[in-house]
Short mmCIF file of C-alpha atoms and ligand atoms in Angstrom, two decimals:
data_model
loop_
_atom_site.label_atom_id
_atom_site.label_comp_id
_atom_site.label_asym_id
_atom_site.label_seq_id
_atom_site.Cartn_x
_atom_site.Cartn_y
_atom_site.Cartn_z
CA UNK A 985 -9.40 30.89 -38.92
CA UNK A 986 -9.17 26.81 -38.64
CA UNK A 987 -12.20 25.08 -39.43
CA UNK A 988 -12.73 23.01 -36.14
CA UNK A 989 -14.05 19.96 -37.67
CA UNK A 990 -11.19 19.79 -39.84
CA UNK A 991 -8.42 20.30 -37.01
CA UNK A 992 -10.31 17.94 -34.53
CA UNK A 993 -8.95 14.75 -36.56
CA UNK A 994 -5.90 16.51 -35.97
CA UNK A 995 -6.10 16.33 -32.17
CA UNK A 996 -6.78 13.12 -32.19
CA UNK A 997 -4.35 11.91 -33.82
CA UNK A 998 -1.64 13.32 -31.31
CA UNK A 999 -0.48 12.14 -28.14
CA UNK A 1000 1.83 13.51 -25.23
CA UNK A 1001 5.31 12.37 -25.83
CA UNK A 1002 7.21 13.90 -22.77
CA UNK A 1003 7.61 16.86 -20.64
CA UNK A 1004 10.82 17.23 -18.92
CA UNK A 1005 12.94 20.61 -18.70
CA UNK A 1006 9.73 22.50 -19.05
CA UNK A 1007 9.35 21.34 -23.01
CA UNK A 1008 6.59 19.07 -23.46
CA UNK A 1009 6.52 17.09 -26.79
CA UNK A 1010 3.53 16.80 -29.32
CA UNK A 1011 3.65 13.55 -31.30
CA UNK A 1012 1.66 14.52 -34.25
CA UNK A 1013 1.67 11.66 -36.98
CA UNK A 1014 4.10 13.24 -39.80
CA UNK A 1015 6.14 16.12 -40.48
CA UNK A 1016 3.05 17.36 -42.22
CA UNK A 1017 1.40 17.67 -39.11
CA UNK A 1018 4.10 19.04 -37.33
CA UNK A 1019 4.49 21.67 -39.40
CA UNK A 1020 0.53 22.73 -39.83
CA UNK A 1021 0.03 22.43 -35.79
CA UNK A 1022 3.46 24.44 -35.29
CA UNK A 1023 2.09 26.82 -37.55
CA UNK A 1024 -1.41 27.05 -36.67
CA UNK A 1025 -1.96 25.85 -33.06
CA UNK A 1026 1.30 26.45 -31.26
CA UNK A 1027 0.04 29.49 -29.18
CA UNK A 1028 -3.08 27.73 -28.30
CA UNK A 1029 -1.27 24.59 -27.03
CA UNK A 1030 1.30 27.13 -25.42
CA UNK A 1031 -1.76 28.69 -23.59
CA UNK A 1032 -2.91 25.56 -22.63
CA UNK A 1033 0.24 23.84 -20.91
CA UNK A 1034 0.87 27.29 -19.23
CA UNK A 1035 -2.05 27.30 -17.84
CA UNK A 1036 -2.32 23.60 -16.91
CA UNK A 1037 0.76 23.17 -15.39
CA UNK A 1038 1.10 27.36 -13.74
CA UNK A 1039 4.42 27.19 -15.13
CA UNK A 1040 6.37 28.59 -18.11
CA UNK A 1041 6.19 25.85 -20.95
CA UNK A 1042 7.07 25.38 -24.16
CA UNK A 1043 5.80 23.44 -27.24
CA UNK A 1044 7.19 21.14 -29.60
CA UNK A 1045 5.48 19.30 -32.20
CA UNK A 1046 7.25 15.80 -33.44
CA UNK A 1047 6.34 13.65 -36.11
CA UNK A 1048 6.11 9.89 -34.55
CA UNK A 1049 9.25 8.75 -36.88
CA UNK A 1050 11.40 11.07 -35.31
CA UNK A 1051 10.20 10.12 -32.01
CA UNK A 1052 12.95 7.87 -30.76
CA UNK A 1053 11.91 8.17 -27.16
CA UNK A 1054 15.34 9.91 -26.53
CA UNK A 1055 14.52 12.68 -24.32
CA UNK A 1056 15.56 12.22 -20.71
CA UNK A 1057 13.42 10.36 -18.53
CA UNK A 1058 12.21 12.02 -15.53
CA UNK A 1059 13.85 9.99 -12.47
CA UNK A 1060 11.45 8.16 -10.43
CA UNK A 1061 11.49 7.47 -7.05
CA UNK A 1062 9.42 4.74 -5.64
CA UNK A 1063 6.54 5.55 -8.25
CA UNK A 1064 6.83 9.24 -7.73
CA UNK A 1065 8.43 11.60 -10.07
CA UNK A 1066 11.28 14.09 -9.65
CA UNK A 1067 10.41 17.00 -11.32
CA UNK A 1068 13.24 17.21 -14.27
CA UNK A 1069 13.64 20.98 -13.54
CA UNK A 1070 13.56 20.68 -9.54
CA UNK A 1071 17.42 20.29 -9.41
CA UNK A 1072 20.56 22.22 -7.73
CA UNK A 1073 21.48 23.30 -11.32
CA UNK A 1074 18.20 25.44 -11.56
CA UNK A 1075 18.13 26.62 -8.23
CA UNK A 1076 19.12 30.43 -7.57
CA UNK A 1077 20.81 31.35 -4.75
CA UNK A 1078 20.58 34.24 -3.02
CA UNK A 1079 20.46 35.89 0.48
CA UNK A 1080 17.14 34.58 1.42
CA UNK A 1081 17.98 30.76 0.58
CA UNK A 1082 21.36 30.40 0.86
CA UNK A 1083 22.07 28.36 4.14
CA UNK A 1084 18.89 26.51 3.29
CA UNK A 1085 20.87 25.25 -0.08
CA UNK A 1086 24.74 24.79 1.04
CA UNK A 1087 22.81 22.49 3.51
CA UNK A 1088 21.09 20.57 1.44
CA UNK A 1089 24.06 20.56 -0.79
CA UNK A 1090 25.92 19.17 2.37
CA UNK A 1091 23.34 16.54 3.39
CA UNK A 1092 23.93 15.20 -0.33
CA UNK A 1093 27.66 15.16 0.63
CA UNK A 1094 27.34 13.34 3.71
CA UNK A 1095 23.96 12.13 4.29
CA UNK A 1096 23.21 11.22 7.69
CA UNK A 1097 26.10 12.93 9.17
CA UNK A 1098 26.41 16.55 8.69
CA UNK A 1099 23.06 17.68 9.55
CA UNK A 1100 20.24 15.16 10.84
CA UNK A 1101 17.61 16.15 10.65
CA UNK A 1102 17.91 19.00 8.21
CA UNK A 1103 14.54 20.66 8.68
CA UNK A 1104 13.80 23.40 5.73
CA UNK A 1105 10.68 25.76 6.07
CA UNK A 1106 9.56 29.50 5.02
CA UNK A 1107 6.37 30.40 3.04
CA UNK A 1108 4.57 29.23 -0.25
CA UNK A 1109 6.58 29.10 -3.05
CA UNK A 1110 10.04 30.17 -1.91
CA UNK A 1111 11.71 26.34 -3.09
CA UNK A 1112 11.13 24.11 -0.33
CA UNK A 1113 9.72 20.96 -2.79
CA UNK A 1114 12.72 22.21 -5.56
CA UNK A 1115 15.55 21.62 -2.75
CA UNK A 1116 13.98 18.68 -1.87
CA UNK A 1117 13.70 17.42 -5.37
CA UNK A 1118 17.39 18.31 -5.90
CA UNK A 1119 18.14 16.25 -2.78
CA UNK A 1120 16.59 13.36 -3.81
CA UNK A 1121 17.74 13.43 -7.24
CA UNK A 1122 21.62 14.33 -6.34
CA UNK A 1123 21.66 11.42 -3.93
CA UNK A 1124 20.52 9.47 -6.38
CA UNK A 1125 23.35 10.23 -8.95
CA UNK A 1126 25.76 9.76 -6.24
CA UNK A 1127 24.89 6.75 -4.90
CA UNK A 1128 22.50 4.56 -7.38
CA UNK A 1129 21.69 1.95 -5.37
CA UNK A 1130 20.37 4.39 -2.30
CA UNK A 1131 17.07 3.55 -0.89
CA UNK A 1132 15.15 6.76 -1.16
CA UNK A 1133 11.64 7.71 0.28
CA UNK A 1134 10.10 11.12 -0.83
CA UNK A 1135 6.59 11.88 -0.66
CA UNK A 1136 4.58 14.54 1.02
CA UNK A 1137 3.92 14.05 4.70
CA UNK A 1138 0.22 13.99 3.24
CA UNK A 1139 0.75 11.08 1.31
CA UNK A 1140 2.66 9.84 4.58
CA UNK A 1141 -0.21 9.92 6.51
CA UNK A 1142 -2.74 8.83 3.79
CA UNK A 1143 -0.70 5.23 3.42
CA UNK A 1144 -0.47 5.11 6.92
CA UNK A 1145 -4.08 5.00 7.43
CA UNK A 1146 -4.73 2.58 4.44
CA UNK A 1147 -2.16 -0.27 5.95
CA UNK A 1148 -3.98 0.75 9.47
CA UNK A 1149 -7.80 -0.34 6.97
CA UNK A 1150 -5.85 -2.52 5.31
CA UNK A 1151 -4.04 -4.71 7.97
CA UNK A 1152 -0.80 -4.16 6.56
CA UNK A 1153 1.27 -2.02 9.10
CA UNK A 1154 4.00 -4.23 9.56
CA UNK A 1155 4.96 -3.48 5.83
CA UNK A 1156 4.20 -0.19 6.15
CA UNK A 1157 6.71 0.40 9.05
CA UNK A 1158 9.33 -2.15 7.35
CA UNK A 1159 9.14 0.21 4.31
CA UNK A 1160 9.98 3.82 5.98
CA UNK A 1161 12.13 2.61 8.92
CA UNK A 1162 14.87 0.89 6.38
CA UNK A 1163 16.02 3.50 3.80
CA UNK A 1164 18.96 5.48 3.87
CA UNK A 1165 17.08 8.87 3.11
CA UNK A 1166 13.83 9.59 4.11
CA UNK A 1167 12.63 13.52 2.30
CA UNK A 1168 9.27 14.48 3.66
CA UNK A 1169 7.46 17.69 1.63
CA UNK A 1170 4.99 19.87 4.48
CA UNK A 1171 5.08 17.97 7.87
CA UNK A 1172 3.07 20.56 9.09
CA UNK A 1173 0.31 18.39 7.32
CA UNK A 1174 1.02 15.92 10.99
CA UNK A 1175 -1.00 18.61 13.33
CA UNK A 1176 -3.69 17.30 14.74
CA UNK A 1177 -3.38 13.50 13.60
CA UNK A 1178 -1.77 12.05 16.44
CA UNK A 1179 -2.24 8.54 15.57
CA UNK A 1180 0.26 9.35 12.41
CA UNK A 1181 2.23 11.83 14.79
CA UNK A 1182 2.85 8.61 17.06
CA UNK A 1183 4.03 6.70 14.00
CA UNK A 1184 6.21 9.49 12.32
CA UNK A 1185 7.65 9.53 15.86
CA UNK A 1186 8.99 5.64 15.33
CA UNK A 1187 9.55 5.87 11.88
CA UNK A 1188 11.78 8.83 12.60
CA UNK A 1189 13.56 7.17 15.82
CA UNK A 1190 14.27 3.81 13.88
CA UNK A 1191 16.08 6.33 11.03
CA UNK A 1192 17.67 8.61 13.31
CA UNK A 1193 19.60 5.87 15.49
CA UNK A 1194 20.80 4.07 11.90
CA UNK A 1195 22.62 7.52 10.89
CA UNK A 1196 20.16 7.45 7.93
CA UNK A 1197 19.93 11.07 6.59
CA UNK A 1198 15.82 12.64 7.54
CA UNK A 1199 14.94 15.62 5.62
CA UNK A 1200 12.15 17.63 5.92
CA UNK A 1201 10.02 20.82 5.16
CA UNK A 1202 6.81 23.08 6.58
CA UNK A 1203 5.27 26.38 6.06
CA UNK A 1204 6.73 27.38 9.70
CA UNK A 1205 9.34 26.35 12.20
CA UNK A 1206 9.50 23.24 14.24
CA UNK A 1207 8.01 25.34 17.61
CA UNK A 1208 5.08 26.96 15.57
CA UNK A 1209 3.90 24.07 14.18
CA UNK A 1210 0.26 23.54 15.92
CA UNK A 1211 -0.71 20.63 17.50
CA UNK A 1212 2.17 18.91 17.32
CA UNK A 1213 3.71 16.56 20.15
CA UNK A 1214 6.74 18.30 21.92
CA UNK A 1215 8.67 15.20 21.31
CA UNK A 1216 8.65 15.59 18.05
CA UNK A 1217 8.78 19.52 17.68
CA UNK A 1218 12.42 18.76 20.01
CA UNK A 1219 13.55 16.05 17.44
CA UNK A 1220 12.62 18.22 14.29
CA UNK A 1221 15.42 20.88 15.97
CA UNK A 1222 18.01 18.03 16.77
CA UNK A 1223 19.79 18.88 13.23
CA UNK A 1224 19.82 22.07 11.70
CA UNK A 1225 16.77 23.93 11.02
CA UNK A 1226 17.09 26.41 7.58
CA UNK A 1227 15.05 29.04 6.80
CA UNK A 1228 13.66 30.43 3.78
CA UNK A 1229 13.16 34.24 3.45
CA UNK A 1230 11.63 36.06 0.26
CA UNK A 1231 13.90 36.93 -2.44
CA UNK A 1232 15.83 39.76 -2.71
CA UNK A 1233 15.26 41.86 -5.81
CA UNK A 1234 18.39 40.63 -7.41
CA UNK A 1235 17.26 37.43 -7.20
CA UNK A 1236 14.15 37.30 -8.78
CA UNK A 1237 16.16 39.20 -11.67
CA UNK A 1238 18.32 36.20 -11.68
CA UNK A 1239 15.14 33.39 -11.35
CA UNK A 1240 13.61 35.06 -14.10
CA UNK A 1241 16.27 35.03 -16.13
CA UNK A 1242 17.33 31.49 -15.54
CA UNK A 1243 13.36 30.24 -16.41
CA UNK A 1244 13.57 32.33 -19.39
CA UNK A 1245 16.82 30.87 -20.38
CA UNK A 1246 15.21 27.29 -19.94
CA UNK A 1247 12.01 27.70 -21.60
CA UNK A 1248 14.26 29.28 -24.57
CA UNK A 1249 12.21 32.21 -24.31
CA UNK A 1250 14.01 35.67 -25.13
CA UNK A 1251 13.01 38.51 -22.51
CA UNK A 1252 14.29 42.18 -22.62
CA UNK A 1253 16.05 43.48 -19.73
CA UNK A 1254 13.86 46.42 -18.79
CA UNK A 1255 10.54 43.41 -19.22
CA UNK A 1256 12.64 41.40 -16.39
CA UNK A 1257 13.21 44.45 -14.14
CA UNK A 1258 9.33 45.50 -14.21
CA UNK A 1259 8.23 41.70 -13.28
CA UNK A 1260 11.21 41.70 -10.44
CA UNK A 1261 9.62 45.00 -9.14
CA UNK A 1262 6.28 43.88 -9.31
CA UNK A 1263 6.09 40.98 -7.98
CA UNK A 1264 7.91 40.53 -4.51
CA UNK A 1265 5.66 38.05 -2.80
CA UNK A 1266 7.05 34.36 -3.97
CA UNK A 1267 8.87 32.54 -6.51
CA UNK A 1268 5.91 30.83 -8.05
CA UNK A 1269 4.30 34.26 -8.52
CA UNK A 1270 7.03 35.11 -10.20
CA UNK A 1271 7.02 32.32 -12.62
CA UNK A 1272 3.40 32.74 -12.86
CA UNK A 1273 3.74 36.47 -14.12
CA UNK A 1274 6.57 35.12 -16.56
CA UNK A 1275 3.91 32.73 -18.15
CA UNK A 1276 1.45 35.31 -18.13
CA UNK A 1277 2.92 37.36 -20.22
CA UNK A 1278 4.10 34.86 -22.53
CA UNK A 1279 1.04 33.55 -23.33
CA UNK A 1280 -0.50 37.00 -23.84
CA UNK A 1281 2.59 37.47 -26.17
CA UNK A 1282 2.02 34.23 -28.29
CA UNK A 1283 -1.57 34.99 -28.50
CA UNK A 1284 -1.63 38.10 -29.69
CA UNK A 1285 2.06 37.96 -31.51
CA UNK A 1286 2.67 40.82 -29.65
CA UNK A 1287 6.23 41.47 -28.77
CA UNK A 1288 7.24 41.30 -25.46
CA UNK A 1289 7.66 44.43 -24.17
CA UNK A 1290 7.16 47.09 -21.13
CA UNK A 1291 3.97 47.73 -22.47
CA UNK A 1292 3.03 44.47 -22.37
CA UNK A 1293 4.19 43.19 -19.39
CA UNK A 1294 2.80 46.37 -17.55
CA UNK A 1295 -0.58 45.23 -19.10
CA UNK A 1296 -0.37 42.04 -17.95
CA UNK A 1297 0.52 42.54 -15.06
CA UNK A 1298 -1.13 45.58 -13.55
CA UNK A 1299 -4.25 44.35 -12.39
CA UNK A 1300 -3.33 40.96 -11.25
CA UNK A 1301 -0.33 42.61 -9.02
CA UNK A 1302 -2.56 44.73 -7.45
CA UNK A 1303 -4.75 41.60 -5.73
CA UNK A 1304 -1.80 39.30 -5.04
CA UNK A 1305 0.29 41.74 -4.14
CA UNK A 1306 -1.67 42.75 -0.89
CA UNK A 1307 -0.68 41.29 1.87
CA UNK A 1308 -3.49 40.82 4.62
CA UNK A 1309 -2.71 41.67 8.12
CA UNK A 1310 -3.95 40.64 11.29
CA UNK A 1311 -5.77 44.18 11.04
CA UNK A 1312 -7.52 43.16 8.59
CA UNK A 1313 -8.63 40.04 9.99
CA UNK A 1314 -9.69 41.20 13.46
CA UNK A 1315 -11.48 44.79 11.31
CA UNK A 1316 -13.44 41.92 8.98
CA UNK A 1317 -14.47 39.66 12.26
CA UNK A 1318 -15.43 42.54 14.33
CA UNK A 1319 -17.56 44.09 11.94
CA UNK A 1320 -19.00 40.65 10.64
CA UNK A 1321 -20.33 39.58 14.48
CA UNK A 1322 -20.77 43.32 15.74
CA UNK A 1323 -17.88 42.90 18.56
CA UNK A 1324 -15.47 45.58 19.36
CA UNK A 1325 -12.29 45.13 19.41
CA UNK A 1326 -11.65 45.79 23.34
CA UNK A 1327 -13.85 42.82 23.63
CA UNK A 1328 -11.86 39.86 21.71
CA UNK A 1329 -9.38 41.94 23.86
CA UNK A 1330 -10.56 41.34 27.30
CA UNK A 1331 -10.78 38.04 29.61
CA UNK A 1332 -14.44 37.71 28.49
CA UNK A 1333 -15.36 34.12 28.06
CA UNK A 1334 -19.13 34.54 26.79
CA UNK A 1335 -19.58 32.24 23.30
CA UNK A 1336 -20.75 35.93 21.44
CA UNK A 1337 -16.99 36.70 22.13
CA UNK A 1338 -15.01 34.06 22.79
CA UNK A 1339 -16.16 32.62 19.45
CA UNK A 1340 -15.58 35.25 16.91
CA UNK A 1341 -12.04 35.42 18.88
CA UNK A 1342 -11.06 31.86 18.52
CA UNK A 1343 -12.44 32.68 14.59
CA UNK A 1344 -9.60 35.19 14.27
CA UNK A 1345 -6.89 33.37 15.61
CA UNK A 1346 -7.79 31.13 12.96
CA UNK A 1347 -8.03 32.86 9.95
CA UNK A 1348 -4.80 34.73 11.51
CA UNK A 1349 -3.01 31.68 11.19
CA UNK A 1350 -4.17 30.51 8.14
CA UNK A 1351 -4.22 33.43 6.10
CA UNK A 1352 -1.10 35.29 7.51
CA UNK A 1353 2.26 34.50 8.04
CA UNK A 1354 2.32 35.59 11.90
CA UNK A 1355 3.45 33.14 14.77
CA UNK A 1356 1.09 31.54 17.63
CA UNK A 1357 2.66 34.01 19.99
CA UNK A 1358 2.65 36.90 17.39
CA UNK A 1359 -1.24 36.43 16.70
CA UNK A 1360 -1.84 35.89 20.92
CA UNK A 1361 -0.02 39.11 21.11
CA UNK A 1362 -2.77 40.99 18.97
CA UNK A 1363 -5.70 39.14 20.81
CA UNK A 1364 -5.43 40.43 24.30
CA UNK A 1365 -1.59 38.70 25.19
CA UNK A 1366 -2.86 35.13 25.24
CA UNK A 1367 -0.21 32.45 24.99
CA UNK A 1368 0.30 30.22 22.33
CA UNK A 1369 -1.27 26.87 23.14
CA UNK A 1370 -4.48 28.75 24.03
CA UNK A 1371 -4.50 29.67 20.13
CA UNK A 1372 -3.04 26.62 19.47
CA UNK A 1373 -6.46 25.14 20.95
CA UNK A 1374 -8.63 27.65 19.36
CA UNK A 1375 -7.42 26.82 15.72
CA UNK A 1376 -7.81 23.43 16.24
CA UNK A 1377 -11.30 23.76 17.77
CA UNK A 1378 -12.29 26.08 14.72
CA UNK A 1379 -10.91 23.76 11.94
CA UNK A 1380 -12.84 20.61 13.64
CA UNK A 1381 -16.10 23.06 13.49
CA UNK A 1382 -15.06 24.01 10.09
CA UNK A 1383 -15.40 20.62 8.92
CA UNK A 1384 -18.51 19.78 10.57
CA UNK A 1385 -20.66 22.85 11.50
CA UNK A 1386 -22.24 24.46 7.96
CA UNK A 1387 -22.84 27.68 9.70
CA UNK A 1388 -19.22 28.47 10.87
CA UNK A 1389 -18.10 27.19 7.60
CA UNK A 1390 -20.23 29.41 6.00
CA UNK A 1391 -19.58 32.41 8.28
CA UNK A 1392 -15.24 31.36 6.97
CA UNK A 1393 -15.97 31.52 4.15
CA UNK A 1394 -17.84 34.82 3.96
CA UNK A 1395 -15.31 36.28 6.21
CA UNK A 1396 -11.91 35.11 4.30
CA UNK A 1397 -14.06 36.59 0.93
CA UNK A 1398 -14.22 39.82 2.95
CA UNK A 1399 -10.28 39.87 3.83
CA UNK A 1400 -9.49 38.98 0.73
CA UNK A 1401 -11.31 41.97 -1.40
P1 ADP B 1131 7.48 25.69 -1.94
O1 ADP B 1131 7.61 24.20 -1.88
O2 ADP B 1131 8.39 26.39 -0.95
O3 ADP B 1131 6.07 26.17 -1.82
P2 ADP B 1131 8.40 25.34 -4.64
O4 ADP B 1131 9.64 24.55 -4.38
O5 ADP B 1131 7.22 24.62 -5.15
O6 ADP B 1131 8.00 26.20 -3.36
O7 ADP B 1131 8.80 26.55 -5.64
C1 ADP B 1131 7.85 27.25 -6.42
C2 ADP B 1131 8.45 27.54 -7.78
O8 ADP B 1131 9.51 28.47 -7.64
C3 ADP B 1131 9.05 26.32 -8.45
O9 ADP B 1131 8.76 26.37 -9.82
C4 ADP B 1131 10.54 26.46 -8.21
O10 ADP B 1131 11.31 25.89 -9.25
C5 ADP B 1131 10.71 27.95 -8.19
N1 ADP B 1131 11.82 28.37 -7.32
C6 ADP B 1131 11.79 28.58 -5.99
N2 ADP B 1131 12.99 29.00 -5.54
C7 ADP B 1131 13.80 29.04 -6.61
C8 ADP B 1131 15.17 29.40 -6.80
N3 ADP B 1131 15.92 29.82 -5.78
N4 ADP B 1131 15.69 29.31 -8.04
C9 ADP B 1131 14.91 28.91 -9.08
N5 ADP B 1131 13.62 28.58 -8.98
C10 ADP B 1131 13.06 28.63 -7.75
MG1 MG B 1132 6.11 22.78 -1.62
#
């Protein structure tokens, strides 16, 4: 057992050297120290990053002489950081992503030629930000001197509205309308701003008629984004637009294999088959399940194994594995505000209905993965700009009624269990 007061002077002598290619680096002040920590505290540190960062990392203690600064930089662009492992080296591909990636691959080729805009969506965790990361950082190595903007469409709209505070538009649009690629991470963060919508709408014009290459992603497709101005939703499908389905079972063999492989972490080939199984909903899930059972391995210097990874694993698949339905959602709301369901059904218009219908549209579209017309379709055949307007009215009462917060929150609990 380490005496804590001893090992805290350890601690604080160290300090974070780098993290690229999912290795982060312990300077430690001497090979003395190295070696003790290595030998002592590696699986605790190992714990730790995992569960910092969600993602498979490993540890490496190095004395300060040997620390000659010579591990790879992670490429920045305009202050914001590629991820080191986000590149088209890492990246699987497979059924599900494949025209999503030879088009990226082509935009890197050509930019502003081939396919403008190239507009990438699917669900959480399926590589949207790692194609977009590859993107910016391939351009980069192909052309050095590219001007390159890449930043969330949250961070987008967030400058936008401090050079609105801050008097300084005219910079603001000098700096996105003259770059030669423009990458923009979850535009469907634009629904419902429509001052920002109105200057996305320039910022994308000015680009688009200089052949500069736009590239962007969302959780949905250009037509199901909510709230968002037609103009735009038309421009968004002007290039190509690439979807991103779930992996097939051979390719989460083939993602978990390749993270292994980077982390330098040995896995067995029935342990990699069980997590494949297991987990089919996403490729961060997948990861996550890989560093789950690492760290349970290091902790407990417990092989990795079947039995192992089934331990691991069993409970925690059996809550993220279930994937609600709009069944579920209308069965929780009904029961919650004592409605039937022929009622959220019908043409009835009376707030004891219409309300806990407009609720379910919501929670339908933020909890599932179901289209505007898919979710009108289970409420009674209503079109989709009427739930269009009925999410957007309950995330505006969201934010400022406590009681229909409160009622959200109780009711996404409920779905959820
Ligand atoms: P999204 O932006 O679509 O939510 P991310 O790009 O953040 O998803 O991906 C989640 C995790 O899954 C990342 O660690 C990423 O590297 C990994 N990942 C996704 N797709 C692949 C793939 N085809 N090959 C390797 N890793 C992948
Ligand atoms: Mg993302």
């Amino acid at each position: 057992m380490l005496d804590p007061v001893n090992t805290r002077k350890w601690f604080d002598d160290l300090a974070v050297g780098s993290f690229n290619g999912g290795v982060l680096e312990v300077i430690c002040p001497d090979q003395a120290a190295g070696d003790f920590l290595k030998d002592n505290c590696l699986n605790n540190f190992t714990r730790a990053a995992g569960q910092i960062t969600g993602h498979l990392v490993s540890v490496k203690f190095v004395p300060r002489s040997q620390n000659n600064g010579s591990s790879a930089q992670s490429l920045k662009i305009n202050g914001i950081k590629l991820h080191p492992d986000y590149t088209f080296d890492t990246f699987v591909v497979g059924p599900g992503n494949r025209l999503a990636h030879a088009s990226c691959v082509a935009v890197c080729n050509s930019p502003g030629t081939t396919y403008n805009p190239l507009f990438l969506y699917g669900s959480v965790g399926l590589g949207k930000t790692h194609l977009l990361h590859a993107i910016c950082a391939e351009t980069k190595k192909n052309i050095s001197d590219a001007r390159i903007q890449f930043l969330s469409c949250e961070e987008f709209v967030n400058r936008f509205i401090g050079a609105i505070e801050q008097g300084t538009v005219h910079e603001f649009q000098n700096t996105y309308r003259n770059v030669d690629l423009m990458v923009i991470d979850d535009v469907q963060f634009l629904s419902e701003r429509e001052h920002s919508q109105e200057e996305f709408f320039h910022t994308f014009n000015a680009l688009y008629n200089n052949r500069k290459q736009i590239v962007l992603s969302a959780d949905c497709a250009p037509s199901d984004l909510a709230s968002l101005e037609e103009r735009l939703v038309s421009r968004f499908k002007w290039g190509l637009v690439a979807r991103i389905d779930q992996p097939t079972f051979e390719t989460r063999i083939a993602i978990l294999k390749k993270k292994a492989a980077m982390r330098g972490f040995e896995i067995p080939d029935d342990v990699v088959e069980y997590i494949a199984k297991a987990v089919t909903s996403n490729i961060r899930e997948l990861e996550g399940a890989l560093t789950t059972i690492y760290a349970i391995s290091k902790s407990t210097g417990r092989e990795v194994s079947l039995d192992l990874a089934a331990e691991a694993l069993g409970k925690h698949n059996e809550i993220t594995q279930r994937q609600i339905n709009i069944t579920d959602i209308i069965g929780a709301v009904t029961d919650f505000f004592n409605v039937r369901l022929t009622d959220l059904q019908s043409k009835k218009r009376s707030q004891s209905i219409a309300l806990p219908r407009q609720m379910c549209m919501y929670l339908a579209r933020s909890l599932t993965r179901h289209s505007l017309e898919e979710i009108g379709g289970h409420l009674g055949g209503r079109d989709h700009t009427t739930v269009m307007h009925a999410c957007a009215k309950i995330a505006e009462l969201e934010k400022t009624d406590e009681q229909i917060h409160a009622q959200l929150e109780e009711l996404t609990r409920r779905i959820k269990k």
